mmCIF file of C-alpha atoms in Angstrom:
data_model
loop_
_atom_site.group_PDB
_atom_site.id
_atom_site.type_symbol
_atom_site.label_atom_id
_atom_site.label_comp_id
_atom_site.label_asym_id
_atom_site.label_seq_id
_atom_site.Cartn_x
_atom_site.Cartn_y
_atom_site.Cartn_z
ATOM 1 C CA UNK A 1 -0.316 -0.071 -0.423
ATOM 2 C CA UNK A 2 1.172 3.566 -1.089
ATOM 3 C CA UNK A 3 1.049 6.265 2.379
ATOM 4 C CA UNK A 4 -2.077 7.562 1.221
ATOM 5 C CA UNK A 5 -3.343 4.537 -0.325
ATOM 6 C CA UNK A 6 -7.560 4.142 0.591
ATOM 7 C CA UNK A 7 -8.044 1.387 3.359
ATOM 8 C CA UNK A 8 -11.767 2.609 4.027
ATOM 9 C CA UNK A 9 -15.312 1.138 2.608
ATOM 10 C CA UNK A 10 -17.948 4.080 1.411
ATOM 11 C CA UNK A 11 -20.178 2.493 4.049
ATOM 12 C CA UNK A 12 -17.594 3.411 6.765
ATOM 13 C CA UNK A 13 -16.842 6.432 5.983
ATOM 14 C CA UNK A 14 -20.272 7.738 6.222
ATOM 15 C CA UNK A 15 -21.217 5.941 9.602
ATOM 16 C CA UNK A 16 -17.862 7.791 10.240
ATOM 17 C CA UNK A 17 -19.497 11.916 9.682
ATOM 18 C CA UNK A 18 -22.526 10.096 11.039
ATOM 19 C CA UNK A 19 -20.641 10.169 14.074
ATOM 20 C CA UNK A 20 -19.585 13.363 13.244
ATOM 21 C CA UNK A 21 -22.892 15.334 12.980
ATOM 22 C CA UNK A 22 -23.994 13.405 16.023
ATOM 23 C CA UNK A 23 -21.489 14.586 17.903
ATOM 24 C CA UNK A 24 -21.844 18.262 16.525
ATOM 25 C CA UNK A 25 -25.125 18.417 17.742
ATOM 26 C CA UNK A 26 -23.681 18.459 21.920
ATOM 27 C CA UNK A 27 -21.264 21.073 20.242
ATOM 28 C CA UNK A 28 -24.016 23.629 18.700
ATOM 29 C CA UNK A 29 -25.446 22.991 21.894
ATOM 30 C CA UNK A 30 -22.972 25.229 24.171
ATOM 31 C CA UNK A 31 -21.192 26.768 21.012
ATOM 32 C CA UNK A 32 -22.272 30.700 22.528
ATOM 33 C CA UNK A 33 -21.828 30.257 26.027
ATOM 34 C CA UNK A 34 -18.136 28.796 25.152
ATOM 35 C CA UNK A 35 -17.265 31.450 22.264
ATOM 36 C CA UNK A 36 -18.639 34.604 25.188
ATOM 37 C CA UNK A 37 -17.036 32.776 28.044
ATOM 38 C CA UNK A 38 -13.836 32.296 25.749
ATOM 39 C CA UNK A 39 -13.158 28.819 26.582
ATOM 40 C CA UNK A 40 -13.731 25.230 25.701
ATOM 41 C CA UNK A 41 -16.348 23.515 27.245
ATOM 42 C CA UNK A 42 -14.427 20.488 29.161
ATOM 43 C CA UNK A 43 -17.836 18.421 29.480
ATOM 44 C CA UNK A 44 -17.573 17.681 25.799
ATOM 45 C CA UNK A 45 -14.265 15.952 25.869
ATOM 46 C CA UNK A 46 -16.142 11.986 26.791
ATOM 47 C CA UNK A 47 -18.457 12.197 24.448
ATOM 48 C CA UNK A 48 -16.073 13.491 21.701
ATOM 49 C CA UNK A 49 -14.278 9.860 23.074
ATOM 50 C CA UNK A 50 -17.497 7.798 23.876
ATOM 51 C CA UNK A 51 -18.045 8.657 19.609
ATOM 52 C CA UNK A 52 -14.603 6.589 18.526
ATOM 53 C CA UNK A 53 -13.473 9.659 16.520
ATOM 54 C CA UNK A 54 -10.654 9.996 18.050
ATOM 55 C CA UNK A 55 -9.003 6.828 16.524
ATOM 56 C CA UNK A 56 -9.809 8.204 13.221
ATOM 57 C CA UNK A 57 -7.474 8.599 11.351
ATOM 58 C CA UNK A 58 -5.091 5.572 13.503
ATOM 59 C CA UNK A 59 -4.245 2.732 10.563
ATOM 60 C CA UNK A 60 -7.064 -0.690 10.775
ATOM 61 C CA UNK A 61 -3.684 -3.082 11.194
ATOM 62 C CA UNK A 62 -3.144 -0.506 15.164
ATOM 63 C CA UNK A 63 -7.322 -1.190 15.631
ATOM 64 C CA UNK A 64 -8.073 2.711 14.253
ATOM 65 C CA UNK A 65 -10.802 3.033 11.611
ATOM 66 C CA UNK A 66 -7.949 4.070 9.075
ATOM 67 C CA UNK A 67 -9.244 7.623 8.082
ATOM 68 C CA UNK A 68 -8.149 8.640 5.117
ATOM 69 C CA UNK A 69 -6.946 12.216 3.703
ATOM 70 C CA UNK A 70 -10.252 13.301 1.974
ATOM 71 C CA UNK A 71 -12.866 11.868 5.405
ATOM 72 C CA UNK A 72 -10.742 13.333 7.799
ATOM 73 C CA UNK A 73 -11.625 16.570 6.201
ATOM 74 C CA UNK A 74 -15.408 15.857 5.841
ATOM 75 C CA UNK A 75 -15.416 15.061 9.756
ATOM 76 C CA UNK A 76 -14.074 17.934 10.410
ATOM 77 C CA UNK A 77 -15.978 19.800 7.928
ATOM 78 C CA UNK A 78 -19.713 18.265 9.341
ATOM 79 C CA UNK A 79 -18.070 19.309 12.945
ATOM 80 C CA UNK A 80 -17.546 22.819 12.433
ATOM 81 C CA UNK A 81 -20.382 22.836 9.908
ATOM 82 C CA UNK A 82 -23.261 21.414 12.043
ATOM 83 C CA UNK A 83 -21.202 22.266 15.413
ATOM 84 C CA UNK A 84 -19.553 24.725 16.144
ATOM 85 C CA UNK A 85 -15.832 26.022 14.744
ATOM 86 C CA UNK A 86 -13.938 26.461 17.034
ATOM 87 C CA UNK A 87 -15.123 23.714 19.423
ATOM 88 C CA UNK A 88 -14.549 21.557 16.089
ATOM 89 C CA UNK A 89 -10.967 23.515 15.442
ATOM 90 C CA UNK A 90 -9.663 22.342 19.085
ATOM 91 C CA UNK A 91 -10.349 18.556 19.029
ATOM 92 C CA UNK A 92 -8.847 19.215 15.243
ATOM 93 C CA UNK A 93 -5.759 19.624 17.146
ATOM 94 C CA UNK A 94 -5.621 15.418 18.482
ATOM 95 C CA UNK A 95 -6.210 14.913 14.522
ATOM 96 C CA UNK A 96 -3.418 17.014 13.247
ATOM 97 C CA UNK A 97 -0.865 14.998 15.458
ATOM 98 C CA UNK A 98 -2.381 11.535 15.000
ATOM 99 C CA UNK A 99 -2.088 11.944 11.247
ATOM 100 C CA UNK A 100 1.320 13.343 11.368
ATOM 101 C CA UNK A 101 2.882 10.467 13.792
ATOM 102 C CA UNK A 102 1.208 7.786 11.521
ATOM 103 C CA UNK A 103 4.442 7.675 8.956
ATOM 104 C CA UNK A 104 6.851 10.156 11.588
ATOM 105 C CA UNK A 105 7.128 7.449 14.570
ATOM 106 C CA UNK A 106 10.034 4.749 15.216
ATOM 107 C CA UNK A 107 7.435 1.277 14.818
ATOM 108 C CA UNK A 108 7.920 0.765 18.621
ATOM 109 C CA UNK A 109 6.680 4.286 19.511
ATOM 110 C CA UNK A 110 4.222 4.043 17.206
ATOM 111 C CA UNK A 111 1.734 1.301 18.026
ATOM 112 C CA UNK A 112 2.381 1.766 22.146
ATOM 113 C CA UNK A 113 1.016 5.664 21.527
ATOM 114 C CA UNK A 114 -1.590 4.368 18.985
ATOM 115 C CA UNK A 115 -3.116 1.412 21.300
ATOM 116 C CA UNK A 116 -3.459 4.479 24.238
ATOM 117 C CA UNK A 117 -5.655 5.922 21.553
ATOM 118 C CA UNK A 118 -7.498 3.229 21.275
ATOM 119 C CA UNK A 119 -7.878 1.481 23.857
ATOM 120 C CA UNK A 120 -8.379 4.422 26.547
ATOM 121 C CA UNK A 121 -9.532 7.305 23.946
ATOM 122 C CA UNK A 122 -6.388 9.080 24.786
ATOM 123 C CA UNK A 123 -6.173 12.445 23.289
ATOM 124 C CA UNK A 124 -3.117 15.021 22.390
ATOM 125 C CA UNK A 125 -2.359 18.445 22.582
ATOM 126 C CA UNK A 126 0.423 19.320 20.415
ATOM 127 C CA UNK A 127 1.546 22.751 20.545
ATOM 128 C CA UNK A 128 4.908 23.303 18.290
ATOM 129 C CA UNK A 129 4.531 27.080 18.257
ATOM 130 C CA UNK A 130 6.515 30.021 20.107
ATOM 131 C CA UNK A 131 6.274 33.841 20.856
ATOM 132 C CA UNK A 132 9.422 34.714 19.200
ATOM 133 C CA UNK A 133 8.318 34.130 15.298
ATOM 134 C CA UNK A 134 5.262 31.021 16.296
ATOM 135 C CA UNK A 135 6.116 27.618 14.616
ATOM 136 C CA UNK A 136 8.547 28.298 11.612
ATOM 137 C CA UNK A 137 11.364 29.469 14.846
ATOM 138 C CA UNK A 138 13.802 26.894 15.758
ATOM 139 C CA UNK A 139 12.348 26.119 19.658
ATOM 140 C CA UNK A 140 13.642 28.401 22.104
ATOM 141 C CA UNK A 141 11.461 25.378 24.674
ATOM 142 C CA UNK A 142 14.833 23.416 25.636
ATOM 143 C CA UNK A 143 15.090 19.688 27.210
ATOM 144 C CA UNK A 144 18.587 19.599 29.184
ATOM 145 C CA UNK A 145 20.440 16.266 29.571
ATOM 146 C CA UNK A 146 19.644 14.349 32.962
ATOM 147 C CA UNK A 147 22.253 12.234 32.837
ATOM 148 C CA UNK A 148 20.343 8.937 32.321
ATOM 149 C CA UNK A 149 19.241 9.093 29.143
ATOM 150 C CA UNK A 150 16.203 11.440 29.941
ATOM 151 C CA UNK A 151 16.193 14.980 29.727
ATOM 152 C CA UNK A 152 14.003 17.799 31.643
ATOM 153 C CA UNK A 153 12.135 20.875 29.640
ATOM 154 C CA UNK A 154 12.032 23.979 29.997
ATOM 155 C CA UNK A 155 10.733 26.099 27.577
ATOM 156 C CA UNK A 156 6.655 27.583 26.589
ATOM 157 C CA UNK A 157 4.334 26.703 24.237
ATOM 158 C CA UNK A 158 2.159 29.383 23.193
ATOM 159 C CA UNK A 159 -0.699 27.987 20.590
ATOM 160 C CA UNK A 160 -1.757 25.222 23.169
ATOM 161 C CA UNK A 161 -4.100 24.044 21.041
ATOM 162 C CA UNK A 162 -7.022 21.824 23.203
ATOM 163 C CA UNK A 163 -3.895 21.536 26.204
ATOM 164 C CA UNK A 164 -6.611 21.587 28.964
ATOM 165 C CA UNK A 165 -8.377 18.491 27.727
ATOM 166 C CA UNK A 166 -5.426 16.220 26.329
ATOM 167 C CA UNK A 167 -4.458 13.108 28.119
ATOM 168 C CA UNK A 168 -1.214 13.486 26.158
ATOM 169 C CA UNK A 169 0.959 16.744 25.149
ATOM 170 C CA UNK A 170 3.407 16.656 21.541
ATOM 171 C CA UNK A 171 5.899 19.341 21.292
ATOM 172 C CA UNK A 172 9.098 20.479 20.139
ATOM 173 C CA UNK A 173 12.245 21.240 22.328
ATOM 174 C CA UNK A 174 16.282 22.137 21.681
ATOM 175 C CA UNK A 175 18.268 19.540 23.151
ATOM 176 C CA UNK A 176 21.504 20.874 25.049
ATOM 177 C CA UNK A 177 24.990 19.956 25.541
ATOM 178 C CA UNK A 178 25.332 18.671 28.849
ATOM 179 C CA UNK A 179 25.546 21.733 30.973
ATOM 180 C CA UNK A 180 22.527 23.406 29.481
ATOM 181 C CA UNK A 181 24.053 25.311 26.779
ATOM 182 C CA UNK A 182 22.466 25.980 23.102
ATOM 183 C CA UNK A 183 25.186 24.679 20.233
ATOM 184 C CA UNK A 184 26.545 28.127 18.486
ATOM 185 C CA UNK A 185 26.064 26.882 15.471
ATOM 186 C CA UNK A 186 22.866 27.105 13.419
ATOM 187 C CA UNK A 187 22.646 24.212 11.629
ATOM 188 C CA UNK A 188 23.543 22.238 14.942
ATOM 189 C CA UNK A 189 20.748 23.884 16.620
ATOM 190 C CA UNK A 190 18.394 23.147 14.174
ATOM 191 C CA UNK A 191 19.496 19.152 13.765
ATOM 192 C CA UNK A 192 18.621 18.943 17.611
ATOM 193 C CA UNK A 193 15.240 20.450 17.738
ATOM 194 C CA UNK A 194 13.227 17.558 18.587
ATOM 195 C CA UNK A 195 10.077 16.417 19.040
ATOM 196 C CA UNK A 196 8.688 14.564 22.570
ATOM 197 C CA UNK A 197 5.626 12.742 23.877
ATOM 198 C CA UNK A 198 4.491 12.704 27.262
ATOM 199 C CA UNK A 199 1.928 12.534 29.376
ATOM 200 C CA UNK A 200 -0.620 16.057 30.196
ATOM 201 C CA UNK A 201 -0.609 15.375 33.604
ATOM 202 C CA UNK A 202 3.567 15.256 33.638
ATOM 203 C CA UNK A 203 4.738 16.930 37.099
ATOM 204 C CA UNK A 204 5.996 20.584 35.886
ATOM 205 C CA UNK A 205 3.330 21.277 33.389
ATOM 206 C CA UNK A 206 1.073 23.928 34.114
ATOM 207 C CA UNK A 207 -1.569 26.119 32.108
ATOM 208 C CA UNK A 208 -1.935 29.951 31.420
ATOM 209 C CA UNK A 209 -4.997 30.833 30.878
ATOM 210 C CA UNK A 210 -4.171 33.545 28.098
ATOM 211 C CA UNK A 211 -6.948 32.704 25.610
ATOM 212 C CA UNK A 212 -8.657 35.634 24.459
ATOM 213 C CA UNK A 213 -9.105 36.518 20.843
ATOM 214 C CA UNK A 214 -12.260 37.742 18.546
ATOM 215 C CA UNK A 215 -11.770 34.912 16.585
ATOM 216 C CA UNK A 216 -11.713 30.872 17.376
ATOM 217 C CA UNK A 217 -12.165 31.556 21.361
ATOM 218 C CA UNK A 218 -14.053 28.571 21.862
ATOM 219 C CA UNK A 219 -11.193 26.644 21.335
ATOM 220 C CA UNK A 220 -9.130 26.677 24.298
ATOM 221 C CA UNK A 221 -5.560 27.616 23.197
ATOM 222 C CA UNK A 222 -3.830 28.817 26.413
ATOM 223 C CA UNK A 223 -0.424 28.929 27.297
ATOM 224 C CA UNK A 224 1.333 25.757 28.006
ATOM 225 C CA UNK A 225 4.217 25.726 30.661
ATOM 226 C CA UNK A 226 7.128 23.467 30.661
ATOM 227 C CA UNK A 227 9.784 23.967 34.185
ATOM 228 C CA UNK A 228 12.129 21.069 34.561
ATOM 229 C CA UNK A 229 9.120 18.658 33.839
ATOM 230 C CA UNK A 230 11.083 14.911 33.425
ATOM 231 C CA UNK A 231 11.215 13.396 30.131
ATOM 232 C CA UNK A 232 12.233 9.395 29.856
ATOM 233 C CA UNK A 233 13.793 8.381 26.722
ATOM 234 C CA UNK A 234 11.485 6.617 25.313
ATOM 235 C CA UNK A 235 9.431 10.085 25.323
ATOM 236 C CA UNK A 236 12.566 11.033 22.280
ATOM 237 C CA UNK A 237 10.366 10.694 18.832
ATOM 238 C CA UNK A 238 12.393 12.132 16.827
ATOM 239 C CA UNK A 239 13.816 15.043 14.567
ATOM 240 C CA UNK A 240 11.702 17.844 14.044
ATOM 241 C CA UNK A 241 12.247 19.703 11.082
ATOM 242 C CA UNK A 242 12.774 16.166 9.006
ATOM 243 C CA UNK A 243 9.962 14.478 10.463
ATOM 244 C CA UNK A 244 7.137 16.313 11.949
ATOM 245 C CA UNK A 245 7.212 19.466 8.581
ATOM 246 C CA UNK A 246 7.449 16.376 6.468
ATOM 247 C CA UNK A 247 4.039 15.307 6.573
ATOM 248 C CA UNK A 248 2.259 18.447 6.265
ATOM 249 C CA UNK A 249 -0.829 16.802 3.727
ATOM 250 C CA UNK A 250 -2.239 15.564 8.331
ATOM 251 C CA UNK A 251 -1.939 19.260 8.867
ATOM 252 C CA UNK A 252 -3.446 20.612 5.798
ATOM 253 C CA UNK A 253 -6.530 18.919 5.751
ATOM 254 C CA UNK A 254 -8.090 18.715 9.193
ATOM 255 C CA UNK A 255 -7.331 22.597 9.066
ATOM 256 C CA UNK A 256 -8.730 22.801 5.874
ATOM 257 C CA UNK A 257 -12.440 20.513 6.946
ATOM 258 C CA UNK A 258 -13.017 22.512 9.541
ATOM 259 C CA UNK A 259 -12.642 25.554 7.828
ATOM 260 C CA UNK A 260 -14.788 23.668 4.831
ATOM 261 C CA UNK A 261 -17.292 24.063 7.235
ATOM 262 C CA UNK A 262 -17.304 27.050 8.582
ATOM 263 C CA UNK A 263 -17.981 28.014 5.038
ATOM 264 C CA UNK A 264 -20.505 25.373 4.245
ATOM 265 C CA UNK A 265 -22.568 26.773 7.660
ATOM 266 C CA UNK A 266 -22.414 31.013 6.914
ATOM 267 C CA UNK A 267 -23.718 29.753 3.507
ATOM 268 C CA UNK A 268 -26.614 27.092 5.195
ATOM 269 C CA UNK A 269 -27.141 29.740 7.567
ATOM 270 C CA UNK A 270 -28.152 32.845 4.608
ATOM 271 C CA UNK A 271 -29.592 30.681 2.544
ATOM 272 C CA UNK A 272 -32.190 29.205 4.709
ATOM 273 C CA UNK A 273 -32.555 32.925 6.452
ATOM 274 C CA UNK A 274 -32.674 34.469 2.228
ATOM 275 C CA UNK A 275 -35.454 31.774 1.486
ATOM 276 C CA UNK A 276 -37.771 32.722 3.586
ATOM 277 C CA UNK A 277 -37.187 36.323 4.473
ATOM 278 C CA UNK A 278 -40.431 38.727 3.711
ATOM 279 C CA UNK A 279 -40.123 42.446 3.599
ATOM 280 C CA UNK A 280 -44.090 43.121 3.717
ATOM 281 C CA UNK A 281 -44.890 46.132 2.017
ATOM 282 C CA UNK A 282 -41.719 49.072 1.266
ATOM 283 C CA UNK A 283 -41.531 51.016 -1.753
ATOM 284 C CA UNK A 284 -41.156 48.730 -4.378
ATOM 285 C CA UNK A 285 -44.822 46.695 -3.634
ATOM 286 C CA UNK A 286 -46.767 44.809 -1.481
ATOM 287 C CA UNK A 287 -44.797 42.228 0.073
ATOM 288 C CA UNK A 288 -41.559 41.642 -1.070
ATOM 289 C CA UNK A 289 -39.733 38.923 -1.083
ATOM 290 C CA UNK A 290 -35.907 38.904 -0.213
ATOM 291 C CA UNK A 291 -35.175 35.754 -2.420
ATOM 292 C CA UNK A 292 -36.700 37.517 -5.439
ATOM 293 C CA UNK A 293 -33.840 40.220 -5.370
ATOM 294 C CA UNK A 294 -31.525 39.721 -8.348
ATOM 295 C CA UNK A 295 -28.307 40.172 -7.102
ATOM 296 C CA UNK A 296 -29.179 38.774 -4.057
ATOM 297 C CA UNK A 297 -29.420 35.212 -5.605
ATOM 298 C CA UNK A 298 -26.620 36.550 -7.771
ATOM 299 C CA UNK A 299 -24.505 36.835 -4.261
ATOM 300 C CA UNK A 300 -26.262 33.431 -3.259
ATOM 301 C CA UNK A 301 -24.468 31.714 -6.461
ATOM 302 C CA UNK A 302 -21.430 33.036 -5.477
ATOM 303 C CA UNK A 303 -21.143 32.209 -2.184
ATOM 304 C CA UNK A 304 -22.158 28.775 -3.740
ATOM 305 C CA UNK A 305 -19.398 28.938 -6.309
ATOM 306 C CA UNK A 306 -16.743 29.974 -3.492
ATOM 307 C CA UNK A 307 -17.574 27.247 -1.163
ATOM 308 C CA UNK A 308 -17.875 24.174 -3.968
ATOM 309 C CA UNK A 309 -14.747 25.441 -5.750
ATOM 310 C CA UNK A 310 -12.784 24.714 -2.545
ATOM 311 C CA UNK A 311 -14.248 21.564 -1.767
ATOM 312 C CA UNK A 312 -13.551 20.686 -5.038
ATOM 313 C CA UNK A 313 -10.003 21.492 -4.486
ATOM 314 C CA UNK A 314 -9.436 19.295 -0.757
ATOM 315 C CA UNK A 315 -10.720 16.392 -2.413
ATOM 316 C CA UNK A 316 -8.980 16.252 -5.629
ATOM 317 C CA UNK A 317 -5.259 17.239 -3.727
ATOM 318 C CA UNK A 318 -6.712 14.202 -1.729
ATOM 319 C CA UNK A 319 -7.757 11.927 -5.074
ATOM 320 C CA UNK A 320 -3.979 13.320 -6.430
ATOM 321 C CA UNK A 321 -2.028 11.954 -3.286
ATOM 322 C CA UNK A 322 -3.931 8.982 -2.695
ATOM 323 C CA UNK A 323 -2.607 7.831 -6.240
ATOM 324 C CA UNK A 324 1.238 9.030 -5.421
ATOM 325 C CA UNK A 325 0.767 11.383 -8.054
ATOM 326 C CA UNK A 326 2.835 14.252 -5.338
ATOM 327 C CA UNK A 327 6.396 11.946 -6.281
ATOM 328 C CA UNK A 328 6.390 13.850 -9.454
ATOM 329 C CA UNK A 329 6.298 17.421 -7.303
ATOM 330 C CA UNK A 330 10.069 18.570 -6.490
ATOM 331 C CA UNK A 331 10.323 17.846 -3.050
ATOM 332 C CA UNK A 332 10.735 21.693 -1.657
ATOM 333 C CA UNK A 333 7.516 22.260 -3.238
ATOM 334 C CA UNK A 334 5.894 19.722 -1.494
ATOM 335 C CA UNK A 335 4.438 20.744 1.756
ATOM 336 C CA UNK A 336 3.389 23.954 0.084
ATOM 337 C CA UNK A 337 1.485 22.492 -3.541
ATOM 338 C CA UNK A 338 -0.333 20.490 -0.100
ATOM 339 C CA UNK A 339 -1.183 23.293 1.841
ATOM 340 C CA UNK A 340 -3.243 24.704 -1.240
ATOM 341 C CA UNK A 341 -5.983 22.851 -0.314
ATOM 342 C CA UNK A 342 -6.608 25.013 3.033
ATOM 343 C CA UNK A 343 -5.613 28.192 1.646
ATOM 344 C CA UNK A 344 -8.880 27.484 -0.160
ATOM 345 C CA UNK A 345 -11.092 26.227 2.071
ATOM 346 C CA UNK A 346 -10.069 29.453 4.594
ATOM 347 C CA UNK A 347 -10.684 32.005 1.393
ATOM 348 C CA UNK A 348 -14.051 29.827 0.489
ATOM 349 C CA UNK A 349 -14.635 30.719 4.420
ATOM 350 C CA UNK A 350 -13.743 34.524 3.854
ATOM 351 C CA UNK A 351 -15.765 35.157 1.005
ATOM 352 C CA UNK A 352 -18.822 33.343 1.992
ATOM 353 C CA UNK A 353 -18.861 34.587 5.600
ATOM 354 C CA UNK A 354 -18.436 38.064 3.616
ATOM 355 C CA UNK A 355 -20.996 37.347 1.180
ATOM 356 C CA UNK A 356 -23.337 36.009 4.575
ATOM 357 C CA UNK A 357 -23.171 39.028 6.439
ATOM 358 C CA UNK A 358 -23.525 41.515 3.786
ATOM 359 C CA UNK A 359 -26.980 39.976 2.134
ATOM 360 C CA UNK A 360 -28.718 39.285 6.124
ATOM 361 C CA UNK A 361 -28.060 42.470 6.753
ATOM 362 C CA UNK A 362 -27.748 44.330 10.022
ATOM 363 C CA UNK A 363 -29.243 41.235 12.501
ATOM 364 C CA UNK A 364 -26.039 39.905 11.488
ATOM 365 C CA UNK A 365 -23.567 41.836 13.344
ATOM 366 C CA UNK A 366 -25.131 41.746 16.545
ATOM 367 C CA UNK A 367 -22.663 40.058 19.150
ATOM 368 C CA UNK A 368 -23.110 36.201 19.144
ATOM 369 C CA UNK A 369 -24.879 35.386 16.097
ATOM 370 C CA UNK A 370 -24.148 32.293 14.444
ATOM 371 C CA UNK A 371 -23.651 33.720 11.725
ATOM 372 C CA UNK A 372 -21.571 36.514 13.466
ATOM 373 C CA UNK A 373 -19.801 33.476 15.090
ATOM 374 C CA UNK A 374 -18.427 32.355 11.696
ATOM 375 C CA UNK A 375 -17.595 34.968 10.409
ATOM 376 C CA UNK A 376 -15.470 35.669 12.722
ATOM 377 C CA UNK A 377 -14.055 32.466 13.082
ATOM 378 C CA UNK A 378 -12.674 32.351 9.228
ATOM 379 C CA UNK A 379 -10.011 35.019 10.252
ATOM 380 C CA UNK A 380 -7.711 32.376 11.870
ATOM 381 C CA UNK A 381 -7.680 30.257 8.859
ATOM 382 C CA UNK A 382 -5.133 32.459 6.948
ATOM 383 C CA UNK A 383 -2.206 32.024 10.026
ATOM 384 C CA UNK A 384 -3.201 28.146 10.608
ATOM 385 C CA UNK A 385 0.393 26.432 9.077
ATOM 386 C CA UNK A 386 1.232 26.787 5.815
ATOM 387 C CA UNK A 387 0.103 30.348 5.882
ATOM 388 C CA UNK A 388 -0.531 31.599 2.212
ATOM 389 C CA UNK A 389 2.088 34.035 1.862
ATOM 390 C CA UNK A 390 4.890 31.068 3.500
ATOM 391 C CA UNK A 391 2.994 28.766 0.842
ATOM 392 C CA UNK A 392 3.275 31.942 -2.316
ATOM 393 C CA UNK A 393 7.098 32.662 -2.287
ATOM 394 C CA UNK A 394 8.701 28.965 -1.311
ATOM 395 C CA UNK A 395 6.663 27.988 -4.837
ATOM 396 C CA UNK A 396 7.998 31.040 -6.511
ATOM 397 C CA UNK A 397 11.206 30.902 -5.047
ATOM 398 C CA UNK A 398 11.503 27.446 -5.760
ATOM 399 C CA UNK A 399 9.414 27.552 -9.374
ATOM 400 C CA UNK A 400 12.511 30.422 -10.004
ATOM 401 C CA UNK A 401 15.262 27.843 -8.991
ATOM 402 C CA UNK A 402 16.512 30.665 -6.226
ATOM 403 C CA UNK A 403 16.789 27.519 -3.339
ATOM 404 C CA UNK A 404 19.269 26.580 -5.713
#
């Protein structure tokens, strides 16, 4: 089998999407309050675990559902569209990390991790960004050797999505010299940047509730602090730059599903509203139906086209990867080309929610309105990796031979 060969059946895919729709009902019930308070509702964690979605991406050979990229995107779309985008984004962190670890981890580490997910429904938070330069920086978080094959981890991760609900936390840290000093050489510093996987309740881990944004407020993206956290040798999961980054599809597609769900949510909300809305007596007539207005029909059609275009890009990219056609792409371009799917979804969410706000009218900007929340949540996609400007820059440099 190839890296992205599809092992689930159409019936299994339908079942997983149906499970997501059922879980989405629970997300929806708590979404308004969660957005207002800016907190992830932790009472949803056991509900999510009971659904079996924790093992969505775990291969069947390890006891999981073995979902492919397109199925993952569909599940995330369902949760975001019918449930809540921000809450979905939080649980989405787990799927991002499981997908990355499918092909990155050594077999013994992978088997041990997947067993916890399958048997215990363990959920993962994966904070890899730091205040200095986000995801693109070399980790300032340090792993100081303890003299017994393990390390003491110290540092801070300021984009720790789902950290309050996780059973496992995985992160990047730079291994220091024995005396705690970082190497002077940039190349050696980069080579020592490593991935670790530890229990979320490890001593020395604390959470600062720093999350206060206008977008994705219910995602619970707090700050995770490591204060000389003891880490054993078997927690080492390999190099970061040549390991995790090489699995960019498992970052792109789950995020793409979330933002496709926002676009779908915004479109559905405005379509259903416009199809029923009547203005009554106006200067234009006795009982003006909004749906009979020409520009309304035109802009709604434009919104549907944007939604459909993004879905075709995501599905088409998934098909290319399943067929192994990405082997023809220049290696330096692969992460960027894959990320086009996430960019398409993000832009669709932004454009469709904008059209929906314009067509709905002034009521749409009331704080807490479902469409107002979708409009705000759509904007967070521009920051998730790989960001659009990074993708465009990478592709442009590669095509012009700048990378050498």
